[in-house]
Amino acid sequence: MPSSTLTVTDNRTDRTYTFPIEDGTVRAMDFRRIKTSDDDFGLMLHDPAFMNTASCRSDITFIDGDRGILEYRGYPIEQLAEQCTFLEVAYLILFGDLPNARELDHWVYEITHHTMLHETAKKFMEGFRYDAHPMPMLVSSVAALASVYPEADNVHDATNRLLQIKRLIAKMPSIAAMSYRHSLGFPYVYPDNDLSYTENFMNMLWRMVEPKYAANPVLARALEVLFILHADHEQNCSTSTMRVVGSALTSPYLCVASAASALAGPLHGGANEEVIRMLDEIDSIADIPAYIQNVKEGRGRLMGFGHRVYKNFDPRAKLIKKIAQDVFGVTGHNPKLEIALELERIALRDDYFTSRKLYPNVDFYSGLIYQAIGFKPEMFTVLFAIPRTVGWLAQWQEMLDDEEQKIARPRQIYTGPRSRRVVPMAERELAAAAR
Ligand SMILES: CC(C)(COP(=O)(O)OP(=O)(O)OC[C@H]1O[C@@H](n2cnc3c(N)ncnc32)[C@H](O)[C@@H]1OP(=O)(O)O)[C@@H](O)C(=O)NCCC(=O)NCCS
């Protein structure tokens, strides 16, 4: 009977250690027992970029990157995207089960009645320059809400926590819309409680003088599905940031601002903006082979391709391709879609991409859809941050309730000099002159 243990021999001492293997993992702290002497600190694991480290146990999101599977709380993403609303999925991600009709009504009511921003938020917003990028505006405004809701610091009180979760989910679209209107110099639009989550967001973005905003139902549904697809993705860069900052028991507004800052980078949530720039640069189908050749020779990357976890089709990319067709049916033809389709077709037949298991990821088509709906590329990461707030908060809550977790604090291998002597400035000057 094979035993679920790992036996390692330390060749420095000839001592053998046996550690339990649980859920395909060994405990890094077990390795600390491996020492050459009593005053030795013990072995550490060196894992830059956390390529092979499970930092937590989680019940929220399951990904099988080799098979292209994504599930929230055990439900396949395809079923959720086809049959649910975003707030229904948010409830599932946060509380573990799909709501019944009464629970959903209550949840939607609660979120809808927290969409209004404190009037000071307008003042934060007015401080930004007219051409400020909406992502730093969003990050700073969410962080500033920590000053409006100081009681949020009490992160161990579950009732208080739930109130902040509702506020954050409800207010992210309001802040995002405000940042967009600010960049155009348009007056801010207040939320409309008769509308759904995505329709209300569209209302706050685009209502002008009409008394009631009527969202196009195909576009509102497309946005809803995109929000569902972006709601959580287990321990990615921004979610890990959320957990790390949250582990210091920081206010959830500051945690979400930190997670959103991580999301802003071009290798994470900023990639869809880069895809549009790439498609602009390619300009015509005839230019695609030369572009791909450049990428293969190491000059740039094919943006929207490749993923740390998916080594097969990103299931979200498949769903997004379908939505693109619905959206373009309403907004009309976009020549960039032809370039994207041809780029995908050529790359998927090229050994460079197939041998490295580089497939289109969620960002490859999402930017095109956002652009067709009417968003400028600067808004794309903001559109990612709104639904991902749900995932960040669910993971934050799980981390706070997890008795195994403590303040996150990795170790390092120190490689710098030691025990140097501070010399007086005059000596440093002489040394510099002699160099
Ligand atoms: C997402 C991403 C950061 C994952 O990176 P990773 O897991 O660290 O993978 P690596 O950078 O180690 O890449 C592995 C190999 O594939 C190549 N590669 C990865 N993504 C590539 C891309 N988009 N275009 C061209 N080559 C790529 C790398 O050059 C490397 O090749 P090599 O083995 O010859 O050196 C990376 O695929 C990427 O930069 N993609 C483009 C940005 C993007 O779309 N991000 C959104 C993610 S949802």
Coordinates of C-alpha atoms and ligand atoms in Angstrom, one line a residue:
M1 CA 0.0 0.0 0.0
P2 CA 1.8 3.2 -1.1
S3 CA 1.9 5.7 1.7
S4 CA 1.0 9.4 1.2
T5 CA 4.3 10.7 2.5
L6 CA 7.5 12.2 1.1
T7 CA 10.9 11.0 2.3
V8 CA 13.9 13.2 1.7
T9 CA 17.5 12.6 2.6
D10 CA 19.7 15.6 3.4
N11 CA 23.0 14.6 1.8
R12 CA 24.8 17.2 4.0
T13 CA 23.9 15.2 7.2
D14 CA 22.7 11.8 5.8
R15 CA 19.6 12.3 7.8
T16 CA 16.2 11.2 6.4
Y17 CA 12.9 13.0 7.0
T18 CA 9.4 11.9 6.2
F19 CA 6.6 14.4 5.6
P20 CA 2.9 13.9 4.9
I21 CA 1.5 14.6 1.5
E22 CA -2.0 16.1 1.6
D23 CA -4.1 17.2 -1.4
G24 CA -1.0 16.9 -3.6
T25 CA 1.0 19.3 -1.4
V26 CA 3.7 19.1 1.3
R27 CA 3.9 21.7 4.0
A28 CA 6.7 24.2 3.4
M29 CA 7.1 24.5 7.2
D30 CA 8.0 20.8 7.5
F31 CA 11.2 21.6 5.6
R32 CA 12.2 23.9 8.4
R33 CA 12.9 20.8 10.4
I34 CA 15.8 20.0 8.0
K35 CA 18.9 21.4 9.7
T36 CA 22.6 20.8 9.7
S37 CA 22.9 21.9 13.3
D38 CA 20.7 23.1 16.2
D39 CA 21.4 26.7 15.4
D40 CA 20.7 26.3 11.7
F41 CA 17.5 28.2 10.7
G42 CA 16.3 25.2 8.6
L43 CA 15.6 24.8 4.9
M44 CA 13.3 27.2 3.1
L45 CA 11.6 26.9 -0.3
H46 CA 12.7 29.3 -3.0
D47 CA 9.7 30.1 -5.3
P48 CA 10.0 33.4 -7.2
A49 CA 6.6 34.5 -8.6
F50 CA 4.9 31.7 -6.5
M51 CA 5.0 29.4 -9.5
N52 CA 4.5 26.3 -7.4
T53 CA 3.1 27.5 -4.1
A54 CA -0.4 26.9 -2.8
S55 CA -0.9 29.9 -0.4
C56 CA -4.3 28.8 0.9
R57 CA -7.2 26.3 0.8
S58 CA -10.2 27.8 -1.1
D59 CA -13.8 26.7 -1.8
I60 CA -14.5 29.4 -4.3
T61 CA -13.1 28.9 -7.8
F62 CA -11.8 25.7 -9.5
I63 CA -9.5 25.9 -12.6
D64 CA -8.1 23.0 -14.6
G65 CA -5.8 24.9 -16.9
D66 CA -4.9 21.8 -19.0
R67 CA -8.5 20.9 -19.7
G68 CA -9.8 24.5 -20.0
I69 CA -12.3 24.2 -17.1
L70 CA -13.4 27.1 -14.9
E71 CA -16.0 26.6 -12.1
Y72 CA -17.4 29.0 -9.4
R73 CA -18.4 27.0 -6.3
G74 CA -18.6 23.9 -8.5
Y75 CA -20.8 25.4 -11.3
P76 CA -19.3 25.5 -14.8
I77 CA -18.7 29.0 -16.1
E78 CA -20.7 28.2 -19.3
Q79 CA -23.9 27.4 -17.3
L80 CA -23.6 30.5 -15.1
A81 CA -22.9 32.8 -18.1
E82 CA -25.9 31.4 -20.0
Q83 CA -28.5 31.2 -17.2
C84 CA -27.7 33.7 -14.4
T85 CA -27.4 37.4 -13.8
F86 CA -24.2 39.0 -12.5
L87 CA -25.7 39.6 -9.0
E88 CA -26.9 36.0 -8.8
V89 CA -23.3 34.9 -9.5
A90 CA -22.0 37.4 -7.1
Y91 CA -24.2 35.9 -4.4
L92 CA -23.0 32.4 -5.3
I93 CA -19.3 33.4 -5.1
L94 CA -19.7 35.2 -1.8
F95 CA -22.1 32.9 0.0
G96 CA -21.4 29.5 -1.6
D97 CA -24.8 28.6 -3.1
L98 CA -27.1 30.1 -5.8
P99 CA -29.9 32.2 -4.2
N100 CA -33.5 31.2 -4.3
A101 CA -36.0 33.9 -5.6
R102 CA -36.5 35.5 -2.2
E103 CA -32.8 35.6 -1.4
L104 CA -32.0 37.1 -4.8
D105 CA -34.7 39.8 -4.5
H106 CA -33.3 40.8 -1.1
W107 CA -29.7 40.8 -2.4
V108 CA -30.5 42.8 -5.5
Y109 CA -32.5 45.3 -3.3
E110 CA -29.6 45.6 -0.9
I111 CA -27.0 46.2 -3.6
T112 CA -29.3 48.6 -5.5
H113 CA -29.8 50.6 -2.3
H114 CA -26.1 51.1 -1.7
T115 CA -25.1 52.5 -5.2
M116 CA -25.2 56.1 -4.1
L117 CA -21.8 57.7 -3.3
H118 CA -21.2 60.0 -0.4
E119 CA -21.1 63.5 -1.8
T120 CA -17.5 63.9 -0.7
A121 CA -16.6 61.3 -3.4
K122 CA -17.4 64.0 -6.0
K123 CA -14.9 66.3 -4.4
F124 CA -12.2 63.6 -4.5
M125 CA -13.0 63.2 -8.2
E126 CA -12.9 66.9 -8.9
G127 CA -9.3 67.0 -7.7
F128 CA -8.1 64.9 -10.7
R129 CA -6.9 66.5 -13.9
Y130 CA -9.3 66.4 -16.8
D131 CA -7.1 63.9 -18.7
A132 CA -6.4 61.6 -15.7
H133 CA -6.5 57.8 -16.5
P134 CA -9.7 56.3 -15.0
M135 CA -7.8 53.5 -13.3
P136 CA -5.8 55.6 -10.9
M137 CA -9.0 57.6 -10.3
L138 CA -10.9 54.5 -9.4
V139 CA -8.1 53.2 -7.2
S140 CA -7.7 56.5 -5.3
S141 CA -11.5 57.0 -4.9
V142 CA -12.0 53.5 -3.5
A143 CA -9.1 54.0 -1.1
A144 CA -10.6 57.4 -0.1
L145 CA -13.9 55.6 0.9
A146 CA -11.9 54.1 3.8
S147 CA -12.1 57.6 5.3
V148 CA -15.8 57.8 4.7
Y149 CA -16.5 54.4 6.4
P150 CA -13.9 54.2 9.3
E151 CA -16.1 51.5 11.0
A152 CA -15.0 49.1 8.1
D153 CA -11.7 48.7 10.0
N154 CA -13.6 46.3 12.3
V155 CA -12.9 43.4 10.0
H156 CA -13.7 40.6 12.6
D157 CA -17.3 41.6 12.9
A158 CA -19.2 39.5 10.2
T159 CA -22.3 41.9 10.1
N160 CA -20.1 44.9 9.6
R161 CA -18.1 43.1 7.0
L162 CA -21.2 42.2 5.0
L163 CA -22.3 45.8 5.0
Q164 CA -18.9 46.9 3.5
I165 CA -19.1 44.1 0.9
K166 CA -22.5 45.3 -0.2
R167 CA -21.2 48.9 -0.3
L168 CA -18.2 48.0 -2.4
I169 CA -20.0 45.9 -4.9
A170 CA -22.7 48.6 -5.2
K171 CA -20.4 51.6 -5.4
M172 CA -17.7 50.4 -7.8
P173 CA -19.8 51.0 -10.9
S174 CA -20.8 54.5 -9.5
I175 CA -17.1 55.4 -9.0
A176 CA -16.2 54.0 -12.4
A177 CA -18.9 56.0 -14.2
M178 CA -17.9 59.1 -12.3
S179 CA -14.3 58.8 -13.4
Y180 CA -15.5 58.4 -17.0
R181 CA -17.8 61.4 -16.9
H182 CA -15.0 63.4 -15.2
S183 CA -12.7 62.7 -18.2
L184 CA -15.3 64.0 -20.6
G185 CA -16.2 67.0 -18.4
F186 CA -19.9 65.8 -18.2
P187 CA -22.0 66.2 -15.0
Y188 CA -22.2 63.0 -12.9
V189 CA -25.3 60.9 -13.2
Y190 CA -27.0 59.5 -10.0
P191 CA -28.0 55.9 -9.9
D192 CA -31.4 54.8 -11.0
N193 CA -32.9 52.1 -8.7
D194 CA -35.3 50.8 -11.3
L195 CA -32.5 49.5 -13.4
S196 CA -30.4 46.3 -13.2
Y197 CA -26.8 46.4 -12.1
T198 CA -25.4 46.7 -15.7
E199 CA -28.2 48.9 -17.0
N200 CA -27.7 51.3 -14.1
F201 CA -24.0 51.4 -14.8
M202 CA -24.7 52.2 -18.5
N203 CA -27.2 54.9 -17.2
M204 CA -24.5 56.5 -15.1
L205 CA -22.1 56.4 -18.0
W206 CA -24.2 57.6 -20.9
R207 CA -27.4 59.3 -19.8
M208 CA -27.5 62.9 -21.1
V209 CA -30.7 64.9 -21.1
E210 CA -33.3 62.1 -21.5
P211 CA -35.5 61.7 -18.3
K212 CA -35.0 57.9 -18.2
Y213 CA -32.1 55.9 -19.7
A214 CA -33.0 52.9 -21.8
A215 CA -30.1 50.5 -22.2
N216 CA -29.9 48.3 -25.3
P217 CA -30.9 44.9 -23.9
V218 CA -28.3 43.0 -26.1
L219 CA -25.5 45.3 -24.9
A220 CA -26.6 45.2 -21.3
R221 CA -26.7 41.4 -21.4
A222 CA -23.3 41.3 -23.1
L223 CA -21.8 43.4 -20.3
E224 CA -23.6 41.2 -17.7
V225 CA -22.0 38.1 -19.2
L226 CA -18.6 39.8 -19.3
F227 CA -19.0 40.7 -15.6
I228 CA -19.8 37.0 -14.8
L229 CA -16.7 35.8 -16.7
H230 CA -14.5 38.2 -14.8
A231 CA -15.9 37.8 -11.3
D232 CA -13.2 35.5 -9.9
H233 CA -10.2 33.6 -11.0
E234 CA -8.6 32.1 -7.8
Q235 CA -5.1 33.2 -6.7
N236 CA -4.1 35.5 -9.5
C237 CA -1.9 38.6 -8.9
S238 CA -4.7 41.0 -7.8
T239 CA -6.5 38.4 -5.6
S240 CA -3.2 37.4 -3.9
T241 CA -2.7 41.2 -3.3
M242 CA -6.1 41.4 -1.8
R243 CA -5.3 38.5 0.6
V244 CA -1.9 39.8 1.5
V245 CA -3.1 43.3 2.3
G246 CA -6.2 41.9 4.0
S247 CA -4.0 39.7 6.2
A248 CA -2.8 42.8 7.9
L249 CA -6.4 43.4 8.9
T250 CA -6.5 46.5 6.7
S251 CA -9.8 48.2 5.8
P252 CA -11.5 46.4 2.8
Y253 CA -11.6 49.7 0.9
L254 CA -7.8 49.9 1.1
C255 CA -7.5 46.2 0.2
V256 CA -9.7 46.6 -2.9
A257 CA -7.7 49.7 -3.9
S258 CA -4.5 47.6 -3.6
A259 CA -6.0 44.7 -5.5
A260 CA -7.2 47.1 -8.2
S261 CA -3.6 48.6 -8.4
A262 CA -2.3 45.1 -9.1
L263 CA -4.9 44.6 -11.8
A264 CA -3.9 47.8 -13.6
G265 CA -0.6 46.3 -14.9
P266 CA -0.4 45.3 -18.6
L267 CA 0.4 41.7 -17.8
H268 CA -2.8 41.4 -15.7
G269 CA -6.0 43.4 -16.3
G270 CA -4.3 45.9 -18.6
A271 CA -3.9 43.3 -21.4
N272 CA -7.2 44.0 -23.2
E273 CA -6.1 47.6 -23.6
E274 CA -2.9 46.3 -25.1
V275 CA -4.8 44.0 -27.5
I276 CA -6.6 47.0 -29.1
R277 CA -3.2 48.8 -29.4
M278 CA -1.8 45.7 -31.1
L279 CA -4.8 45.4 -33.5
D280 CA -4.4 49.2 -34.3
E281 CA -0.7 48.6 -35.0
I282 CA -1.4 45.6 -37.3
D283 CA -3.9 47.7 -39.2
S284 CA -4.6 45.2 -42.0
I285 CA -4.9 41.4 -42.6
A286 CA -2.0 41.6 -45.0
D287 CA 0.3 42.8 -42.1
I288 CA -0.4 39.8 -39.9
P289 CA 2.3 37.3 -41.0
A290 CA 5.0 40.0 -40.6
Y291 CA 3.7 40.8 -37.1
I292 CA 3.6 37.2 -36.1
Q293 CA 7.2 36.7 -37.4
N294 CA 8.3 39.6 -35.2
V295 CA 6.7 38.0 -32.1
K296 CA 8.4 34.7 -32.9
E297 CA 11.7 36.4 -33.2
G298 CA 11.2 37.8 -29.7
R299 CA 10.2 41.3 -30.6
G300 CA 7.0 41.8 -28.5
R301 CA 4.3 39.4 -27.5
L302 CA 1.0 38.5 -29.0
M303 CA -1.2 40.3 -26.5
G304 CA -4.3 38.4 -25.4
F305 CA -2.5 35.1 -25.9
G306 CA -1.0 32.8 -23.3
H307 CA -1.8 32.3 -19.6
R308 CA 0.1 31.2 -16.5
V309 CA -2.6 28.6 -15.7
Y310 CA -4.5 27.8 -19.0
K311 CA -2.4 25.7 -21.2
N312 CA -5.5 25.1 -23.4
F313 CA -8.3 27.3 -24.6
D314 CA -9.3 29.8 -21.8
P315 CA -13.0 28.8 -21.5
R316 CA -13.9 32.5 -21.0
A317 CA -12.3 33.3 -24.4
K318 CA -14.7 30.8 -26.1
L319 CA -17.8 32.4 -24.5
I320 CA -16.6 35.9 -25.3
K321 CA -16.2 35.1 -28.9
K322 CA -19.9 34.2 -29.0
I323 CA -20.9 37.5 -27.3
A324 CA -18.8 39.4 -29.8
Q325 CA -21.1 38.2 -32.6
D326 CA -24.2 39.3 -30.7
V327 CA -22.7 42.7 -29.9
F328 CA -21.5 43.3 -33.5
G329 CA -25.0 42.4 -34.7
V330 CA -26.2 45.5 -32.9
T331 CA -23.2 47.9 -33.3
G332 CA -22.3 47.0 -36.8
H333 CA -19.1 45.5 -38.3
N334 CA -15.7 46.2 -36.8
P335 CA -12.7 45.6 -39.2
K336 CA -10.5 44.9 -36.1
L337 CA -12.6 41.7 -35.5
E338 CA -11.5 40.4 -38.9
I339 CA -7.9 41.1 -38.0
A340 CA -8.3 39.4 -34.6
L341 CA -10.0 36.3 -36.1
E342 CA -7.3 35.9 -38.7
L343 CA -4.5 36.5 -36.1
E344 CA -6.1 33.7 -34.0
R345 CA -6.4 31.4 -37.0
I346 CA -2.8 31.8 -38.1
A347 CA -1.4 31.6 -34.5
L348 CA -3.3 28.4 -33.7
R349 CA -1.7 26.8 -36.8
D350 CA 1.8 27.9 -35.9
D351 CA 4.1 25.6 -34.1
Y352 CA 5.6 28.4 -32.1
F353 CA 2.3 29.0 -30.3
T354 CA 1.0 25.5 -30.2
S355 CA 4.2 24.0 -28.8
R356 CA 4.2 26.6 -26.0
K357 CA 0.4 26.0 -25.5
L358 CA -0.4 29.6 -26.2
Y359 CA -4.1 30.1 -26.8
P360 CA -6.3 33.2 -26.8
N361 CA -7.1 34.3 -23.3
V362 CA -10.1 36.3 -21.8
D363 CA -8.6 39.6 -23.0
F364 CA -8.2 38.7 -26.7
Y365 CA -11.8 39.5 -27.6
S366 CA -13.1 41.4 -24.6
G367 CA -11.5 44.7 -25.6
L368 CA -13.2 44.5 -29.0
I369 CA -16.5 44.1 -27.4
Y370 CA -16.0 46.9 -24.9
Q371 CA -14.9 49.2 -27.7
A372 CA -18.0 48.2 -29.8
I373 CA -20.3 48.9 -26.8
G374 CA -18.7 52.4 -26.6
F375 CA -15.9 52.3 -24.1
K376 CA -12.5 53.9 -24.7
P377 CA -9.5 51.5 -24.1
E378 CA -8.6 53.4 -20.9
M379 CA -11.8 52.2 -19.3
F380 CA -11.2 48.5 -20.0
T381 CA -9.3 47.7 -16.8
V382 CA -11.9 49.6 -14.8
L383 CA -14.5 47.3 -16.4
F384 CA -12.5 44.3 -15.2
A385 CA -12.2 45.7 -11.7
I386 CA -16.0 46.1 -11.2
P387 CA -16.9 42.4 -11.3
R388 CA -13.6 41.2 -9.9
T389 CA -14.4 43.2 -6.7
V390 CA -16.8 40.3 -5.9
G391 CA -14.0 37.7 -6.2
W392 CA -11.6 39.9 -4.2
L393 CA -14.2 40.3 -1.4
A394 CA -15.1 36.6 -1.3
Q395 CA -11.4 35.6 -1.1
W396 CA -10.8 38.3 1.6
Q397 CA -13.7 37.0 3.7
E398 CA -12.5 33.4 3.3
M399 CA -8.9 34.4 4.3
L400 CA -10.2 36.2 7.4
D401 CA -12.3 33.1 8.4
D402 CA -9.4 30.7 7.8
E403 CA -7.7 29.8 11.1
E404 CA -4.6 28.7 9.2
Q405 CA -4.0 32.2 7.9
K406 CA -1.8 34.9 9.6
I407 CA -0.2 38.1 8.3
A408 CA 1.4 37.2 5.0
R409 CA 5.2 37.4 5.2
P410 CA 7.4 35.6 2.7
R411 CA 11.1 35.0 3.4
Q412 CA 14.0 35.9 1.2
I413 CA 17.5 34.8 0.4
Y414 CA 19.7 37.7 1.3
T415 CA 22.3 38.3 -1.4
G416 CA 23.7 41.7 -0.4
P417 CA 26.8 42.7 1.6
R418 CA 27.1 42.3 5.4
S419 CA 28.5 44.1 8.4
R420 CA 29.8 47.2 6.6
R421 CA 31.2 50.2 8.5
V422 CA 29.7 53.7 8.0
V423 CA 32.6 55.9 7.0
P424 CA 32.5 59.7 7.5
M425 CA 31.5 61.8 4.5
A426 CA 35.0 63.2 4.0
E427 CA 36.4 59.7 3.5
R428 CA 33.6 58.9 1.1
E429 CA 34.5 62.0 -0.9
L430 CA 38.1 61.0 -1.0
A431 CA 37.2 57.5 -2.2
A432 CA 34.9 58.9 -4.9
A433 CA 37.7 61.3 -6.1
A434 CA 40.1 58.4 -6.3
R435 CA 37.7 56.3 -8.5
Ligands
LIG1 C1 0.0 35.8 -19.5 C2 1.5 35.6 -19.5 C3 2.1 36.8 -18.6 C4 1.9 34.3 -18.8 O1 3.3 34.2 -18.7 P1 4.1 33.0 -18.2 O2 3.2 31.9 -17.7 O3 5.1 33.5 -17.2 O4 4.8 32.4 -19.4 P2 6.2 32.7 -19.9 O5 6.4 34.2 -20.0 O6 7.2 31.9 -19.2 O7 6.2 32.2 -21.4 C5 6.5 30.8 -21.8 C6 6.9 30.9 -23.3 O8 5.9 31.3 -24.2 C7 6.2 32.6 -24.8 N1 5.1 33.5 -24.7 C8 4.2 33.6 -23.6 N2 3.2 34.4 -23.9 C9 3.4 34.8 -25.2 C10 2.7 35.7 -26.1 N3 1.6 36.3 -25.7 N4 3.2 35.9 -27.3 C11 4.4 35.3 -27.7 N5 5.1 34.5 -26.9 C12 4.6 34.2 -25.7 C13 7.4 33.1 -23.9 O9 8.2 34.0 -24.7 C14 8.1 31.9 -23.5 O10 8.8 31.4 -24.6 P3 10.3 30.7 -24.4 O11 10.0 29.4 -23.7 O12 10.8 30.4 -25.8 O13 11.1 31.7 -23.7 C15 2.1 35.7 -20.9 O14 1.6 34.6 -21.7 C16 1.9 37.0 -21.6 O15 2.7 37.9 -21.4 N6 0.8 37.1 -22.4 C17 0.4 38.3 -23.0 C18 -0.2 39.3 -22.0 C19 -1.6 38.8 -21.8 O16 -2.4 38.5 -22.7 N7 -2.0 38.8 -20.5 C20 -3.3 38.5 -20.0 C21 -3.4 37.3 -19.2 S1 -5.1 36.9 -18.8

